[in-house]
Short mmCIF file of C-alpha atoms in Angstrom, two decimals:
data_model
loop_
_atom_site.label_atom_id
_atom_site.label_comp_id
_atom_site.label_asym_id
_atom_site.label_seq_id
_atom_site.Cartn_x
_atom_site.Cartn_y
_atom_site.Cartn_z
CA MET A 1 36.83 -21.41 83.50
CA SER A 2 33.12 -22.21 83.00
CA THR A 3 31.14 -21.58 79.78
CA GLU A 4 28.95 -19.22 81.60
CA SER A 5 31.78 -16.97 82.90
CA THR A 6 33.45 -17.05 79.45
CA GLY A 7 30.17 -15.91 77.80
CA GLN A 8 29.74 -13.08 80.52
CA ASP A 9 33.20 -11.88 79.72
CA GLU A 10 32.38 -11.60 75.93
CA PHE A 11 29.30 -9.50 76.80
CA GLU A 12 31.39 -7.22 79.07
CA ARG A 13 33.88 -6.81 76.18
CA PHE A 14 31.05 -6.16 73.91
CA ALA A 15 29.72 -3.33 76.08
CA ASP A 16 33.22 -1.79 76.59
CA GLU A 17 33.23 0.71 73.59
CA SER A 18 34.64 3.96 72.59
CA GLY A 19 32.60 7.02 71.98
CA ASP A 20 32.71 6.74 68.27
CA ASP A 21 31.51 3.12 68.50
CA ALA A 22 28.74 4.29 70.71
CA ALA A 23 27.67 6.92 68.19
CA VAL A 24 27.65 4.39 65.47
CA ARG A 25 25.69 2.09 67.63
CA ALA A 26 23.01 4.82 68.33
CA ALA A 27 22.64 5.45 64.55
CA THR A 28 22.22 1.60 63.96
CA VAL A 29 19.62 1.32 66.88
CA ALA A 30 17.45 4.26 65.23
CA ARG A 31 17.60 2.34 61.89
CA LEU A 32 16.62 -0.98 63.64
CA GLU A 33 13.61 0.61 65.34
CA ARG A 34 12.37 2.05 62.11
CA ALA A 35 12.79 -1.48 60.47
CA MET A 36 11.59 -3.58 63.26
CA GLY A 37 8.12 -4.14 62.06
CA THR A 38 9.11 -4.98 58.51
CA LEU A 39 11.88 -7.53 59.78
CA GLY A 40 9.24 -9.46 61.84
CA THR A 41 6.91 -9.45 58.92
CA ALA A 42 9.71 -10.54 56.55
CA ALA A 43 10.85 -13.27 58.79
CA VAL A 44 7.24 -14.68 59.10
CA ALA A 45 7.00 -14.54 55.18
CA ARG A 46 10.18 -16.28 54.78
CA MET A 47 9.01 -19.12 57.15
CA GLU A 48 5.82 -19.65 55.12
CA SER A 49 7.89 -19.84 51.90
CA LYS A 50 10.72 -22.12 53.36
CA LEU A 51 9.13 -24.31 56.12
CA SER A 52 6.34 -26.43 54.86
CA TRP A 53 5.43 -27.54 58.51
CA PHE A 54 4.85 -23.90 59.36
CA ARG A 55 2.27 -23.60 56.56
CA ARG A 56 0.33 -26.53 58.01
CA MET A 57 0.10 -25.04 61.42
CA SER A 58 -3.12 -23.58 62.66
CA ALA A 59 -3.75 -20.07 62.31
CA GLU A 60 -3.47 -19.48 66.10
CA ASP A 61 -0.11 -21.27 66.30
CA ARG A 62 1.21 -19.16 63.25
CA SER A 63 -0.06 -16.03 65.04
CA TRP A 64 1.84 -17.02 68.15
CA VAL A 65 5.01 -17.79 66.22
CA GLY A 66 4.82 -14.44 64.60
CA LEU A 67 4.35 -12.65 68.09
CA VAL A 68 7.46 -14.44 69.13
CA ALA A 69 9.50 -13.42 66.15
CA GLN A 70 8.34 -9.71 66.72
CA SER A 71 9.25 -10.04 70.40
CA GLY A 72 12.51 -11.51 69.52
CA MET A 73 13.18 -8.51 67.27
CA ALA A 74 12.21 -5.93 69.80
CA ALA A 75 14.26 -7.60 72.51
CA PHE A 76 17.24 -7.61 70.30
CA VAL A 77 16.97 -4.05 69.60
CA ASP A 78 16.47 -3.00 73.28
CA TRP A 79 19.48 -5.15 74.19
CA PHE A 80 21.67 -3.84 71.30
CA LYS A 81 20.74 -0.29 72.47
CA ASN A 82 22.06 -1.02 76.05
CA PRO A 83 24.93 -3.46 75.88
CA ALA A 84 25.93 -2.74 79.32
CA ARG A 85 22.97 -4.92 80.42
CA GLY A 86 25.03 -8.00 79.94
CA ARG A 87 23.23 -11.22 78.86
CA PRO A 88 19.68 -10.81 77.44
CA ALA A 89 16.81 -12.34 79.37
CA ILE A 90 15.66 -14.37 76.26
CA THR A 91 13.22 -16.59 78.10
CA VAL A 92 11.19 -13.81 79.62
CA GLU A 93 11.44 -11.10 76.85
CA VAL A 94 11.01 -13.39 73.89
CA PHE A 95 9.47 -16.71 74.85
CA GLY A 96 7.27 -15.35 77.59
CA THR A 97 4.79 -14.08 74.98
CA ALA A 98 3.91 -17.46 73.92
CA PRO A 99 1.66 -19.91 75.74
CA ARG A 100 3.50 -22.99 77.17
CA GLU A 101 1.34 -25.13 74.87
CA LEU A 102 3.30 -23.98 71.86
CA THR A 103 6.12 -26.41 72.84
CA ARG A 104 3.75 -29.19 71.88
CA SER A 105 3.12 -27.80 68.50
CA VAL A 106 6.62 -26.82 67.75
CA THR A 107 9.46 -29.19 68.03
CA LEU A 108 12.96 -28.25 69.16
CA GLN A 109 14.15 -29.10 65.56
CA GLN A 110 11.41 -26.68 64.13
CA THR A 111 12.52 -24.11 66.57
CA VAL A 112 16.08 -24.26 65.38
CA GLU A 113 14.85 -23.91 61.75
CA MET A 114 13.01 -20.99 62.74
CA ILE A 115 15.79 -19.34 64.41
CA GLN A 116 17.88 -19.99 61.34
CA VAL A 117 15.34 -18.25 59.12
CA VAL A 118 15.18 -15.12 61.30
CA ILE A 119 19.17 -15.02 61.30
CA ASP A 120 19.01 -15.35 57.47
CA VAL A 121 16.58 -12.55 57.22
CA VAL A 122 18.50 -10.20 59.52
CA GLU A 123 21.97 -10.91 58.02
CA ALA A 124 20.68 -10.32 54.51
CA GLN A 125 19.97 -6.76 55.50
CA VAL A 126 22.82 -5.82 57.66
CA GLU A 127 24.26 -3.70 55.19
CA GLU A 128 21.11 -1.61 54.92
CA LEU A 129 20.28 -1.85 58.70
CA ALA A 130 23.61 -0.81 60.09
CA ALA A 131 24.96 2.74 60.06
CA PRO A 132 28.09 3.40 58.02
CA GLY A 133 30.97 1.69 59.82
CA GLY A 134 28.73 -0.48 62.00
CA GLU A 135 28.08 -3.44 59.85
CA GLN A 136 30.70 -5.70 61.68
CA GLN A 137 29.28 -4.51 65.21
CA LEU A 138 25.63 -5.50 64.21
CA ARG A 139 26.61 -8.83 62.58
CA GLU A 140 28.59 -9.75 65.78
CA ALA A 141 25.63 -8.55 67.98
CA VAL A 142 23.36 -10.83 65.80
CA LEU A 143 25.49 -13.81 66.29
CA ARG A 144 25.69 -13.26 70.20
CA TYR A 145 21.87 -12.67 70.43
CA THR A 146 20.89 -15.85 68.25
CA ARG A 147 23.32 -17.85 70.25
CA GLU A 148 21.49 -16.90 73.56
CA VAL A 149 18.18 -17.75 71.78
CA ALA A 150 19.30 -21.14 70.84
CA PHE A 151 20.54 -21.91 74.30
CA SER A 152 17.34 -20.54 75.75
CA SER A 153 15.24 -22.65 73.37
CA ALA A 154 17.17 -25.60 74.38
CA ARG A 155 16.37 -24.97 78.08
CA ILE A 156 12.76 -24.53 77.49
CA TYR A 157 12.43 -27.77 75.59
CA ALA A 158 14.66 -29.70 78.17
CA ARG A 159 12.26 -28.45 81.08
CA ALA A 160 9.28 -29.40 78.91
CA ALA A 161 10.94 -32.88 78.28
CA GLU A 162 11.61 -33.24 82.02
CA ALA A 163 8.10 -32.33 82.89
CA ARG A 164 6.54 -34.69 80.21
CA GLY A 165 8.88 -37.43 81.35
CA ALA A 166 7.76 -37.22 85.05
CA TRP A 167 4.14 -36.91 83.95
CA ASP A 168 4.38 -40.08 81.58
CA ALA A 169 6.08 -41.92 84.48
CA ARG A 170 3.33 -41.12 86.86
CA LEU A 171 0.57 -42.00 84.44
CA GLU A 172 2.41 -45.46 83.56
CA ALA A 173 2.47 -46.16 87.33
CA LEU A 174 -1.14 -45.29 87.46
CA ILE A 175 -2.04 -47.53 84.53
CA VAL A 176 -0.15 -50.51 86.01
CA ASP A 177 -1.75 -50.21 89.39
CA ALA A 178 -5.13 -49.97 87.66
CA LEU A 179 -4.42 -53.12 85.68
CA LEU A 180 -3.37 -54.98 88.71
CA HIS A 181 -6.26 -54.06 90.95
CA GLY A 182 -8.90 -54.03 88.27
CA ASP A 183 -10.35 -50.53 88.84
CA ARG A 184 -10.81 -47.53 86.52
CA GLU A 185 -10.64 -50.03 83.52
CA GLU A 186 -12.74 -47.68 81.47
CA GLY A 187 -10.01 -45.01 81.29
CA LEU A 188 -7.30 -47.31 80.32
CA GLN A 189 -7.59 -46.80 76.39
CA THR A 190 -7.60 -42.94 76.98
CA TRP A 191 -4.57 -43.08 79.20
CA GLY A 192 -2.81 -45.62 76.69
CA SER A 193 -3.55 -43.09 73.89
CA ALA A 194 -2.03 -40.23 75.84
CA LEU A 195 1.11 -42.28 76.00
CA GLY A 196 1.00 -43.07 72.27
CA TRP A 197 0.01 -46.75 72.92
CA SER A 198 -0.93 -48.65 69.70
CA ARG A 199 0.67 -52.05 69.92
CA THR A 200 -1.11 -55.49 70.08
CA PRO A 201 -0.94 -58.20 71.46
CA VAL A 202 -0.19 -57.10 74.91
CA ILE A 203 1.73 -59.03 77.62
CA ALA A 204 2.93 -58.37 81.21
CA ILE A 205 6.17 -59.25 82.82
CA ALA A 206 6.93 -59.12 86.50
CA GLY A 207 10.13 -59.52 88.37
CA GLY A 208 11.95 -58.39 91.45
CA LEU A 209 14.15 -55.26 91.77
CA GLY A 210 16.96 -56.99 93.59
CA GLY A 211 18.50 -54.02 95.28
CA GLN A 212 18.84 -52.02 91.97
CA ASN A 213 18.02 -48.29 91.65
CA GLY A 214 14.23 -48.50 90.68
CA GLU A 215 14.15 -45.54 88.39
CA GLY A 216 17.20 -46.76 86.64
CA ALA A 217 15.96 -50.19 86.20
CA LEU A 218 12.83 -48.98 84.73
CA ASP A 219 14.61 -46.54 82.29
CA ASP A 220 16.86 -49.56 81.07
CA ILE A 221 13.80 -51.63 80.57
CA ARG A 222 11.86 -48.85 78.79
CA THR A 223 14.77 -48.03 76.57
CA ALA A 224 15.39 -51.77 75.58
CA ALA A 225 11.61 -52.42 75.01
CA ARG A 226 11.33 -49.34 72.67
CA ARG A 227 14.54 -50.21 70.75
CA ALA A 228 12.81 -53.68 70.01
CA GLY A 229 9.78 -51.73 68.69
CA HIS A 230 7.41 -52.38 71.53
CA ASP A 231 5.14 -50.08 73.45
CA VAL A 232 5.89 -50.05 76.98
CA LEU A 233 4.39 -49.11 80.44
CA ALA A 234 6.53 -49.74 83.66
CA GLY A 235 5.69 -49.43 87.31
CA LEU A 236 7.39 -50.02 90.51
CA GLN A 237 5.63 -51.55 93.34
CA GLY A 238 7.95 -51.75 96.35
CA GLU A 239 10.67 -54.33 95.24
CA ARG A 240 8.43 -55.44 92.51
CA VAL A 241 8.63 -54.41 88.89
CA VAL A 242 5.69 -54.82 86.55
CA VAL A 243 6.10 -54.07 82.80
CA VAL A 244 3.43 -54.13 80.23
CA LEU A 245 4.39 -54.59 76.67
CA GLY A 246 2.60 -53.81 73.50
CA VAL A 247 4.51 -56.44 71.30
CA ASN A 248 5.93 -55.40 67.92
CA GLU A 249 3.94 -56.90 65.20
CA ARG A 250 6.93 -58.30 63.74
CA PHE A 251 6.71 -61.17 66.51
CA ASP A 252 4.88 -64.21 65.90
CA GLU A 253 1.66 -64.04 68.08
CA ALA A 254 2.03 -67.64 69.28
CA THR A 255 5.45 -67.06 70.62
CA ALA A 256 5.30 -63.44 71.39
CA PRO A 257 5.20 -63.53 75.12
CA MET A 258 8.59 -65.31 75.61
CA THR A 259 10.30 -63.83 72.50
CA ALA A 260 9.64 -60.49 73.77
CA ALA A 261 10.39 -61.12 77.33
CA GLU A 262 13.72 -62.88 77.04
CA PRO A 263 15.80 -59.95 75.99
CA LEU A 264 14.42 -57.98 79.06
CA ALA A 265 14.83 -60.64 81.66
CA GLY A 266 18.49 -59.82 82.59
CA MET A 267 17.39 -56.21 83.47
CA PHE A 268 15.35 -57.45 86.35
CA GLY A 269 17.17 -58.19 89.68
CA PRO A 270 17.91 -61.86 90.84
CA GLY A 271 15.07 -64.29 91.09
CA PRO A 272 12.08 -65.28 89.05
CA VAL A 273 10.86 -63.35 86.09
CA VAL A 274 7.19 -64.21 85.13
CA VAL A 275 5.47 -63.53 81.85
CA GLY A 276 1.68 -63.48 81.67
CA PRO A 277 -0.42 -64.51 78.75
CA ALA A 278 -0.91 -62.59 75.67
CA VAL A 279 -4.25 -60.50 75.48
CA SER A 280 -5.84 -58.53 72.64
CA ASP A 281 -5.57 -55.02 73.92
CA LEU A 282 -4.65 -52.80 76.82
CA GLN A 283 -8.01 -52.84 78.23
CA SER A 284 -7.75 -56.65 78.61
CA ALA A 285 -4.10 -56.60 79.97
CA ASN A 286 -5.23 -56.88 83.59
CA ARG A 287 -5.54 -60.59 83.07
CA SER A 288 -2.03 -60.79 81.94
CA VAL A 289 -0.80 -58.43 84.84
CA ARG A 290 -2.49 -60.38 87.55
CA SER A 291 -1.28 -63.62 86.10
CA ALA A 292 2.25 -62.42 86.01
CA VAL A 293 2.25 -61.02 89.59
CA SER A 294 0.54 -64.21 90.89
CA GLY A 295 3.20 -66.25 89.22
CA LEU A 296 5.90 -64.20 90.65
CA ARG A 297 4.55 -64.68 94.30
CA SER A 298 4.24 -68.46 93.69
CA ALA A 299 7.51 -68.98 91.68
CA LEU A 300 9.44 -69.51 94.83
CA ALA A 301 7.80 -73.13 95.27
CA TRP A 302 9.55 -74.08 91.91
CA PRO A 303 13.14 -73.23 92.47
CA ASP A 304 14.22 -74.70 89.11
CA ALA A 305 11.89 -72.65 86.99
CA PRO A 306 13.31 -71.19 83.85
CA ARG A 307 13.87 -67.46 83.77
CA PRO A 308 11.75 -66.14 82.30
CA VAL A 309 8.70 -68.43 82.86
CA LEU A 310 5.24 -68.30 81.63
CA SER A 311 2.67 -67.74 84.36
CA GLU A 312 0.56 -70.69 82.85
CA ASP A 313 3.51 -73.01 83.66
CA LEU A 314 3.13 -72.09 87.33
CA LEU A 315 -0.56 -72.96 87.57
CA PRO A 316 0.05 -75.55 90.26
CA GLU A 317 2.17 -73.11 92.53
CA ARG A 318 -0.54 -70.57 91.94
CA VAL A 319 -3.18 -72.86 93.10
CA LEU A 320 -1.37 -73.63 96.24
CA ASP A 321 -0.93 -69.94 96.81
CA GLY A 322 -4.67 -69.43 96.58
CA ASP A 323 -5.07 -68.17 93.06
CA SER A 324 -8.72 -69.02 92.02
CA VAL A 325 -8.13 -68.12 88.44
CA ALA A 326 -5.28 -70.53 88.17
CA ARG A 327 -7.43 -73.24 89.76
CA ARG A 328 -10.10 -72.66 87.19
CA HIS A 329 -7.70 -72.67 84.38
CA LEU A 330 -5.95 -75.97 85.57
CA VAL A 331 -9.26 -77.59 85.84
CA ASP A 332 -10.56 -76.36 82.41
CA GLU A 333 -7.43 -76.92 80.59
CA VAL A 334 -6.46 -80.33 81.87
CA TYR A 335 -9.06 -82.12 83.81
CA VAL A 336 -11.95 -81.33 81.54
CA PRO A 337 -10.50 -82.64 78.22
CA LEU A 338 -9.39 -85.82 80.15
CA SER A 339 -12.89 -86.30 81.51
CA ALA A 340 -14.45 -85.64 78.28
CA ALA A 341 -12.16 -88.20 76.51
CA GLY A 342 -13.62 -91.09 78.65
CA SER A 343 -12.79 -92.94 81.83
CA PRO A 344 -9.93 -95.16 80.34
CA LEU A 345 -7.76 -92.06 80.02
CA LEU A 346 -8.38 -90.72 83.69
CA ASP A 347 -8.17 -94.23 85.10
CA THR A 348 -4.90 -94.98 83.41
CA LEU A 349 -3.27 -91.55 84.37
CA SER A 350 -4.52 -92.10 88.06
CA VAL A 351 -2.98 -95.55 88.24
CA TYR A 352 0.20 -94.59 86.41
CA LEU A 353 0.72 -91.70 88.94
CA GLU A 354 -0.04 -93.99 92.05
CA HIS A 355 2.30 -96.58 90.80
CA ALA A 356 5.32 -94.57 90.49
CA SER A 357 4.97 -94.05 86.75
CA SER A 358 5.55 -97.75 86.12
CA LEU A 359 4.20 -98.95 82.77
CA GLU A 360 4.24 -102.63 83.75
CA ALA A 361 2.49 -102.05 87.06
CA THR A 362 -0.09 -99.97 85.55
CA ALA A 363 -0.77 -102.45 82.72
CA ARG A 364 -1.10 -105.30 85.45
CA MET A 365 -3.58 -103.22 87.67
CA LEU A 366 -5.73 -102.24 84.57
CA PHE A 367 -5.41 -105.75 82.99
CA VAL A 368 -3.98 -104.36 79.51
CA HIS A 369 -0.99 -104.64 77.44
CA PRO A 370 1.83 -102.16 78.34
CA ASN A 371 1.55 -100.72 74.70
CA THR A 372 -2.14 -99.85 75.44
CA VAL A 373 -0.70 -97.83 78.41
CA ARG A 374 1.75 -96.22 76.39
CA TYR A 375 -0.92 -95.24 73.86
CA ARG A 376 -3.24 -93.83 76.47
CA LEU A 377 -0.38 -91.78 78.00
CA SER A 378 0.52 -90.49 74.56
CA ARG A 379 -3.11 -89.30 74.18
CA ILE A 380 -3.01 -87.74 77.69
CA ALA A 381 0.10 -85.65 76.56
CA ASP A 382 -1.54 -84.67 73.33
CA LEU A 383 -4.85 -83.51 75.05
CA THR A 384 -3.05 -81.51 77.94
CA GLY A 385 0.15 -80.60 76.83
CA HIS A 386 1.82 -82.37 79.82
CA VAL A 387 3.66 -85.58 79.67
CA PRO A 388 2.77 -87.95 82.50
CA SER A 389 6.40 -89.55 82.56
CA ASP A 390 8.00 -86.18 83.01
CA GLY A 391 8.35 -85.32 86.64
CA ARG A 392 6.84 -81.69 86.15
CA GLY A 393 4.14 -83.05 83.88
CA ALA A 394 3.19 -85.67 86.43
CA PHE A 395 2.96 -82.89 89.20
CA VAL A 396 0.68 -80.79 87.04
CA LEU A 397 -1.45 -83.63 86.00
CA ARG A 398 -1.88 -84.89 89.58
CA MET A 399 -2.93 -81.53 90.87
CA ALA A 400 -5.42 -81.01 87.98
CA VAL A 401 -6.99 -84.50 88.52
CA ALA A 402 -7.24 -83.86 92.25
CA LEU A 403 -8.98 -80.37 91.73
CA GLY A 404 -11.10 -81.72 88.96
CA ARG A 405 -12.39 -84.52 91.45
CA LEU A 406 -12.97 -82.02 94.20
CA GLU A 407 -15.23 -79.92 91.87
CA GLY A 408 -16.91 -82.89 90.55
#
């Protein structure tokens, strides 16, 4: 038997009364109608004395709460007068008087506290309100009615939460799309504030869905990110998932991108997961989003890339895929420092790469000692962050030198 049918049976039994009980009820109703205004006023006064958050509310919101309390009293008396009506229509008769915006001013926990205050006010006066012999009848009616109020409150807040969640998801998708395509950037801070965004630095993570349920994957990522203390926006673009994180301030800024991304990487589908560079705020996050998405497209060219991988570690592949930002970055960060350091370093690197990374062959071609070559190679590694004797480092350096020469 369902909970709903059980509750309906209770109301039917409640309505099935003898003539004496009906007379007692009628007398109690008359007393309730005379005291209705006083009860509502007493309930509001008790809220002001017991609930500190109620005292801090605006006068308009307090007046709405008072109106809801009065409506609740009136609806209870009307229902108590006619028990054959079955379940009371709480949502319409009580909460229908208040604007929808009130659910934003009053939380579900606060609503429960208010209901408790009203129950206390009514129960404290049951002896005076009930006709002789009707005390138990009134007390049971109050308990049944307040239970319905509690259920209706939960339904209202559940619907509001669902609507808010759907609106948040649409706004998140809009922000992610704006960051990726670079339009409507002037509204990003406003949109972020609407979602409670406050964290910096900001990073982007891009990965594949891999056949997972899209909404389920996004929910898992959001939950894990918020549990770690990050602000999070997540959007689905076909089979691609793009996540923007406002990183928890506990994370070291230098290592924040990888430290924040690593726990989330397993929630993406199979394939590469690419992390964009850290930026200072949400309005600058388009750089991180575009870098991450560009890296995701080009990561197929590096099958052995770690997971997750920084988009800056995919610069050569992004250049080959036509990313002009990656081309500029590779030239500025690798070729320009080498060129500024003087021709010996560039010449040594070029000869070293052309001669299969052989120290001796490079030394012979340059007419220098092998130790000189070693020293120059270590200087190159210090300047660029890429080791010429490493396969990956040699690839990045070769690409940077070629691009730098083309621009020169």
